[in-house]
Amino acid sequence: MDSLAVTVGIPFHSNTRLIDLLEAVESIQKQDVKVQLIHLLQDGEVSSDLEKYASDLEANYDNVRYSKLKKAGLPTLLNFSIDKCDTPYYARMDSDDVSFLHRIRTQYEYLESHQEISILYIPYPHMHKKLASMVQLPMACL
């Protein structure tokens, strides 16, 4: 299986359901390409089941890193993860999202062939205008 220089950051917190995190991580592990790193980001105290799952993933997969942080909120977690990232591409994913089989390859190939684009996003009705007004980098909607 091909491997791409992509880090996928997946933050989770006390309200995260284990089944949701499991499905989110599996959807990245089952991509048609292997990502270089899945970075699991724990925001504060979580259930022992979530901690065990994240710890087991890190112990059993060479491309999983698990970071436990004190309750800091999403922006702090993502900044921490991006600072630790050593790949040219970073993808963010909610702990209750599931990615299509070709998500990473599609986004990677698009960014590789459109060097003028810095950010990819999916249009969410109320976020589109807000994001566009906050970010001064070239963006593309997939």
PDB file of C-alpha atoms in Angstrom:
ATOM      1  CA  MET A   1       0.000   0.000   0.000  1.00  0.00           C
ATOM      2  CA  ASP A   2       1.250   3.468  -0.868  1.00  0.00           C
ATOM      3  CA  SER A   3       2.099   5.798   1.992  1.00  0.00           C
ATOM      4  CA  LEU A   4       1.588   9.565   1.829  1.00  0.00           C
ATOM      5  CA  ALA A   5       3.310  12.269   3.855  1.00  0.00           C
ATOM      6  CA  VAL A   6       0.140  13.298   5.657  1.00  0.00           C
ATOM      7  CA  THR A   7      -0.645  13.698   9.342  1.00  0.00           C
ATOM      8  CA  VAL A   8      -4.277  13.351  10.432  1.00  0.00           C
ATOM      9  CA  GLY A   9      -5.093  15.028  13.745  1.00  0.00           C
ATOM     10  CA  ILE A  10      -8.124  13.665  15.609  1.00  0.00           C
ATOM     11  CA  PRO A  11      -8.976  15.500  18.843  1.00  0.00           C
ATOM     12  CA  PHE A  12     -11.283  13.871  21.402  1.00  0.00           C
ATOM     13  CA  HIS A  13     -12.688  14.864  24.807  1.00  0.00           C
ATOM     14  CA  SER A  14     -14.884  13.717  27.684  1.00  0.00           C
ATOM     15  CA  ASN A  15     -18.071  13.698  25.590  1.00  0.00           C
ATOM     16  CA  THR A  16     -16.566  11.557  22.831  1.00  0.00           C
ATOM     17  CA  ARG A  17     -18.205   8.183  22.398  1.00  0.00           C
ATOM     18  CA  LEU A  18     -15.793   5.267  22.004  1.00  0.00           C
ATOM     19  CA  ILE A  19     -17.685   3.867  19.002  1.00  0.00           C
ATOM     20  CA  ASP A  20     -17.417   7.231  17.214  1.00  0.00           C
ATOM     21  CA  LEU A  21     -13.664   7.517  17.790  1.00  0.00           C
ATOM     22  CA  LEU A  22     -13.196   3.892  16.736  1.00  0.00           C
ATOM     23  CA  GLU A  23     -15.075   4.499  13.458  1.00  0.00           C
ATOM     24  CA  ALA A  24     -13.182   7.740  12.800  1.00  0.00           C
ATOM     25  CA  VAL A  25      -9.779   6.107  13.264  1.00  0.00           C
ATOM     26  CA  GLU A  26     -10.759   3.014  11.263  1.00  0.00           C
ATOM     27  CA  SER A  27     -11.880   5.202   8.374  1.00  0.00           C
ATOM     28  CA  ILE A  28      -8.366   6.670   8.228  1.00  0.00           C
ATOM     29  CA  GLN A  29      -6.626   3.320   8.710  1.00  0.00           C
ATOM     30  CA  LYS A  30      -8.704   1.838   5.882  1.00  0.00           C
ATOM     31  CA  GLN A  31      -7.881   4.575   3.372  1.00  0.00           C
ATOM     32  CA  ASP A  32      -6.614   3.415  -0.007  1.00  0.00           C
ATOM     33  CA  VAL A  33      -3.268   4.940   1.038  1.00  0.00           C
ATOM     34  CA  LYS A  34      -1.515   4.803   4.385  1.00  0.00           C
ATOM     35  CA  VAL A  35      -1.073   8.128   6.168  1.00  0.00           C
ATOM     36  CA  GLN A  36       2.281   8.772   7.766  1.00  0.00           C
ATOM     37  CA  LEU A  37       0.733   9.649  11.134  1.00  0.00           C
ATOM     38  CA  ILE A  38      -2.594   9.571  12.939  1.00  0.00           C
ATOM     39  CA  HIS A  39      -2.286  11.959  15.880  1.00  0.00           C
ATOM     40  CA  LEU A  40      -4.880  11.295  18.610  1.00  0.00           C
ATOM     41  CA  LEU A  41      -5.278  14.352  20.824  1.00  0.00           C
ATOM     42  CA  GLN A  42      -6.918  13.917  24.217  1.00  0.00           C
ATOM     43  CA  ASP A  43      -8.424  17.141  25.596  1.00  0.00           C
ATOM     44  CA  GLY A  44      -8.585  16.755  29.379  1.00  0.00           C
ATOM     45  CA  GLU A  45      -9.968  13.832  31.344  1.00  0.00           C
ATOM     46  CA  VAL A  46     -11.781  11.112  29.382  1.00  0.00           C
ATOM     47  CA  SER A  47     -13.225   7.688  30.168  1.00  0.00           C
ATOM     48  CA  SER A  48     -10.835   4.828  30.860  1.00  0.00           C
ATOM     49  CA  ASP A  49     -12.212   3.081  27.739  1.00  0.00           C
ATOM     50  CA  LEU A  50     -11.139   5.997  25.516  1.00  0.00           C
ATOM     51  CA  GLU A  51      -7.716   6.174  27.155  1.00  0.00           C
ATOM     52  CA  LYS A  52      -7.193   2.428  26.765  1.00  0.00           C
ATOM     53  CA  TYR A  53      -8.277   2.498  23.121  1.00  0.00           C
ATOM     54  CA  ALA A  54      -5.921   5.375  22.275  1.00  0.00           C
ATOM     55  CA  SER A  55      -3.040   3.783  24.210  1.00  0.00           C
ATOM     56  CA  ASP A  56      -3.582   0.425  22.522  1.00  0.00           C
ATOM     57  CA  LEU A  57      -3.608   2.049  19.085  1.00  0.00           C
ATOM     58  CA  GLU A  58      -0.306   3.790  19.777  1.00  0.00           C
ATOM     59  CA  ALA A  59       1.219   0.545  21.061  1.00  0.00           C
ATOM     60  CA  ASN A  60       0.033  -1.545  18.100  1.00  0.00           C
ATOM     61  CA  TYR A  61       0.407   0.781  15.095  1.00  0.00           C
ATOM     62  CA  ASP A  62       3.628   2.419  14.009  1.00  0.00           C
ATOM     63  CA  ASN A  63       1.744   5.375  12.535  1.00  0.00           C
ATOM     64  CA  VAL A  64      -0.338   6.326  15.598  1.00  0.00           C
ATOM     65  CA  ARG A  65       0.763   8.896  18.189  1.00  0.00           C
ATOM     66  CA  TYR A  66      -1.349   9.573  21.291  1.00  0.00           C
ATOM     67  CA  SER A  67      -1.001  12.858  23.178  1.00  0.00           C
ATOM     68  CA  LYS A  68      -2.785  13.572  26.463  1.00  0.00           C
ATOM     69  CA  LEU A  69      -3.206  17.256  27.208  1.00  0.00           C
ATOM     70  CA  LYS A  70      -4.917  19.012  30.064  1.00  0.00           C
ATOM     71  CA  LYS A  71      -8.269  20.560  29.124  1.00  0.00           C
ATOM     72  CA  ALA A  72      -7.276  23.270  26.662  1.00  0.00           C
ATOM     73  CA  GLY A  73      -9.862  23.373  23.879  1.00  0.00           C
ATOM     74  CA  LEU A  74      -9.751  22.632  20.177  1.00  0.00           C
ATOM     75  CA  PRO A  75      -7.511  25.508  18.961  1.00  0.00           C
ATOM     76  CA  THR A  76      -4.805  24.646  21.506  1.00  0.00           C
ATOM     77  CA  LEU A  77      -4.936  20.948  20.645  1.00  0.00           C
ATOM     78  CA  LEU A  78      -4.691  21.599  16.920  1.00  0.00           C
ATOM     79  CA  ASN A  79      -1.825  24.072  17.357  1.00  0.00           C
ATOM     80  CA  PHE A  80      -0.002  21.497  19.503  1.00  0.00           C
ATOM     81  CA  SER A  81      -0.540  18.810  16.867  1.00  0.00           C
ATOM     82  CA  ILE A  82       0.526  21.040  13.983  1.00  0.00           C
ATOM     83  CA  ASP A  83       3.671  22.063  15.905  1.00  0.00           C
ATOM     84  CA  LYS A  84       4.560  18.355  16.291  1.00  0.00           C
ATOM     85  CA  CYS A  85       3.756  17.599  12.647  1.00  0.00           C
ATOM     86  CA  ASP A  86       6.700  16.706  10.416  1.00  0.00           C
ATOM     87  CA  THR A  87       4.747  16.048   7.220  1.00  0.00           C
ATOM     88  CA  PRO A  88       4.064  18.646   4.523  1.00  0.00           C
ATOM     89  CA  TYR A  89       0.305  18.042   4.779  1.00  0.00           C
ATOM     90  CA  TYR A  90      -1.998  18.085   7.796  1.00  0.00           C
ATOM     91  CA  ALA A  91      -5.619  16.950   7.819  1.00  0.00           C
ATOM     92  CA  ARG A  92      -7.989  17.552  10.701  1.00  0.00           C
ATOM     93  CA  MET A  93     -10.890  15.324  11.561  1.00  0.00           C
ATOM     94  CA  ASP A  94     -13.551  15.355  14.272  1.00  0.00           C
ATOM     95  CA  SER A  95     -13.731  12.268  16.477  1.00  0.00           C
ATOM     96  CA  ASP A  96     -17.259  11.553  15.240  1.00  0.00           C
ATOM     97  CA  ASP A  97     -16.488  11.874  11.518  1.00  0.00           C
ATOM     98  CA  VAL A  98     -15.939   9.070   9.035  1.00  0.00           C
ATOM     99  CA  SER A  99     -13.813   9.617   5.935  1.00  0.00           C
ATOM    100  CA  PHE A 100     -14.554   8.242   2.500  1.00  0.00           C
ATOM    101  CA  LEU A 101     -12.090   5.595   1.306  1.00  0.00           C
ATOM    102  CA  HIS A 102     -10.278   7.959  -1.100  1.00  0.00           C
ATOM    103  CA  ARG A 103     -10.382  11.158   0.998  1.00  0.00           C
ATOM    104  CA  ILE A 104      -6.678  11.434   1.782  1.00  0.00           C
ATOM    105  CA  ARG A 105      -5.481  10.495  -1.712  1.00  0.00           C
ATOM    106  CA  THR A 106      -7.967  12.899  -3.359  1.00  0.00           C
ATOM    107  CA  GLN A 107      -6.987  15.820  -1.156  1.00  0.00           C
ATOM    108  CA  TYR A 108      -3.268  15.030  -1.443  1.00  0.00           C
ATOM    109  CA  GLU A 109      -3.377  14.829  -5.241  1.00  0.00           C
ATOM    110  CA  TYR A 110      -5.405  18.031  -5.459  1.00  0.00           C
ATOM    111  CA  LEU A 111      -2.946  19.960  -3.292  1.00  0.00           C
ATOM    112  CA  GLU A 112       0.044  18.525  -5.162  1.00  0.00           C
ATOM    113  CA  SER A 113      -1.398  19.665  -8.495  1.00  0.00           C
ATOM    114  CA  HIS A 114      -2.584  23.076  -7.203  1.00  0.00           C
ATOM    115  CA  GLN A 115       0.401  24.519  -5.368  1.00  0.00           C
ATOM    116  CA  GLU A 116      -1.363  27.885  -5.126  1.00  0.00           C
ATOM    117  CA  ILE A 117      -3.925  26.377  -2.725  1.00  0.00           C
ATOM    118  CA  SER A 118      -3.095  26.282   0.980  1.00  0.00           C
ATOM    119  CA  ILE A 119      -6.340  25.107   2.598  1.00  0.00           C
ATOM    120  CA  LEU A 120      -9.005  22.616   1.562  1.00  0.00           C
ATOM    121  CA  TYR A 121     -12.375  22.553   3.245  1.00  0.00           C
ATOM    122  CA  ILE A 122     -15.854  21.158   2.867  1.00  0.00           C
ATOM    123  CA  PRO A 123     -18.594  23.771   2.660  1.00  0.00           C
ATOM    124  CA  TYR A 124     -20.698  23.807   5.768  1.00  0.00           C
ATOM    125  CA  PRO A 125     -23.479  26.341   5.189  1.00  0.00           C
ATOM    126  CA  HIS A 126     -22.882  28.708   8.101  1.00  0.00           C
ATOM    127  CA  MET A 127     -19.078  28.277   8.166  1.00  0.00           C
ATOM    128  CA  HIS A 128     -18.240  29.041   4.542  1.00  0.00           C
ATOM    129  CA  LYS A 129     -18.454  32.846   4.777  1.00  0.00           C
ATOM    130  CA  LYS A 130     -16.996  32.923   8.278  1.00  0.00           C
ATOM    131  CA  LEU A 131     -13.970  30.841   7.242  1.00  0.00           C
ATOM    132  CA  ALA A 132     -13.419  32.871   4.089  1.00  0.00           C
ATOM    133  CA  SER A 133     -13.464  36.089   6.110  1.00  0.00           C
ATOM    134  CA  MET A 134     -10.968  34.756   8.689  1.00  0.00           C
ATOM    135  CA  VAL A 135      -8.393  33.149   6.406  1.00  0.00           C
ATOM    136  CA  GLN A 136      -6.190  35.134   4.075  1.00  0.00           C
ATOM    137  CA  LEU A 137      -4.706  32.096   2.314  1.00  0.00           C
ATOM    138  CA  PRO A 138      -5.872  30.698  -1.026  1.00  0.00           C
ATOM    139  CA  MET A 139      -8.578  28.100  -0.375  1.00  0.00           C
ATOM    140  CA  ALA A 140     -10.421  25.522  -2.411  1.00  0.00           C
ATOM    141  CA  CYS A 141     -13.646  23.734  -1.696  1.00  0.00           C
ATOM    142  CA  LEU A 142     -13.829  20.007  -2.447  1.00  0.00           C
TER     143      LEU A 142
END
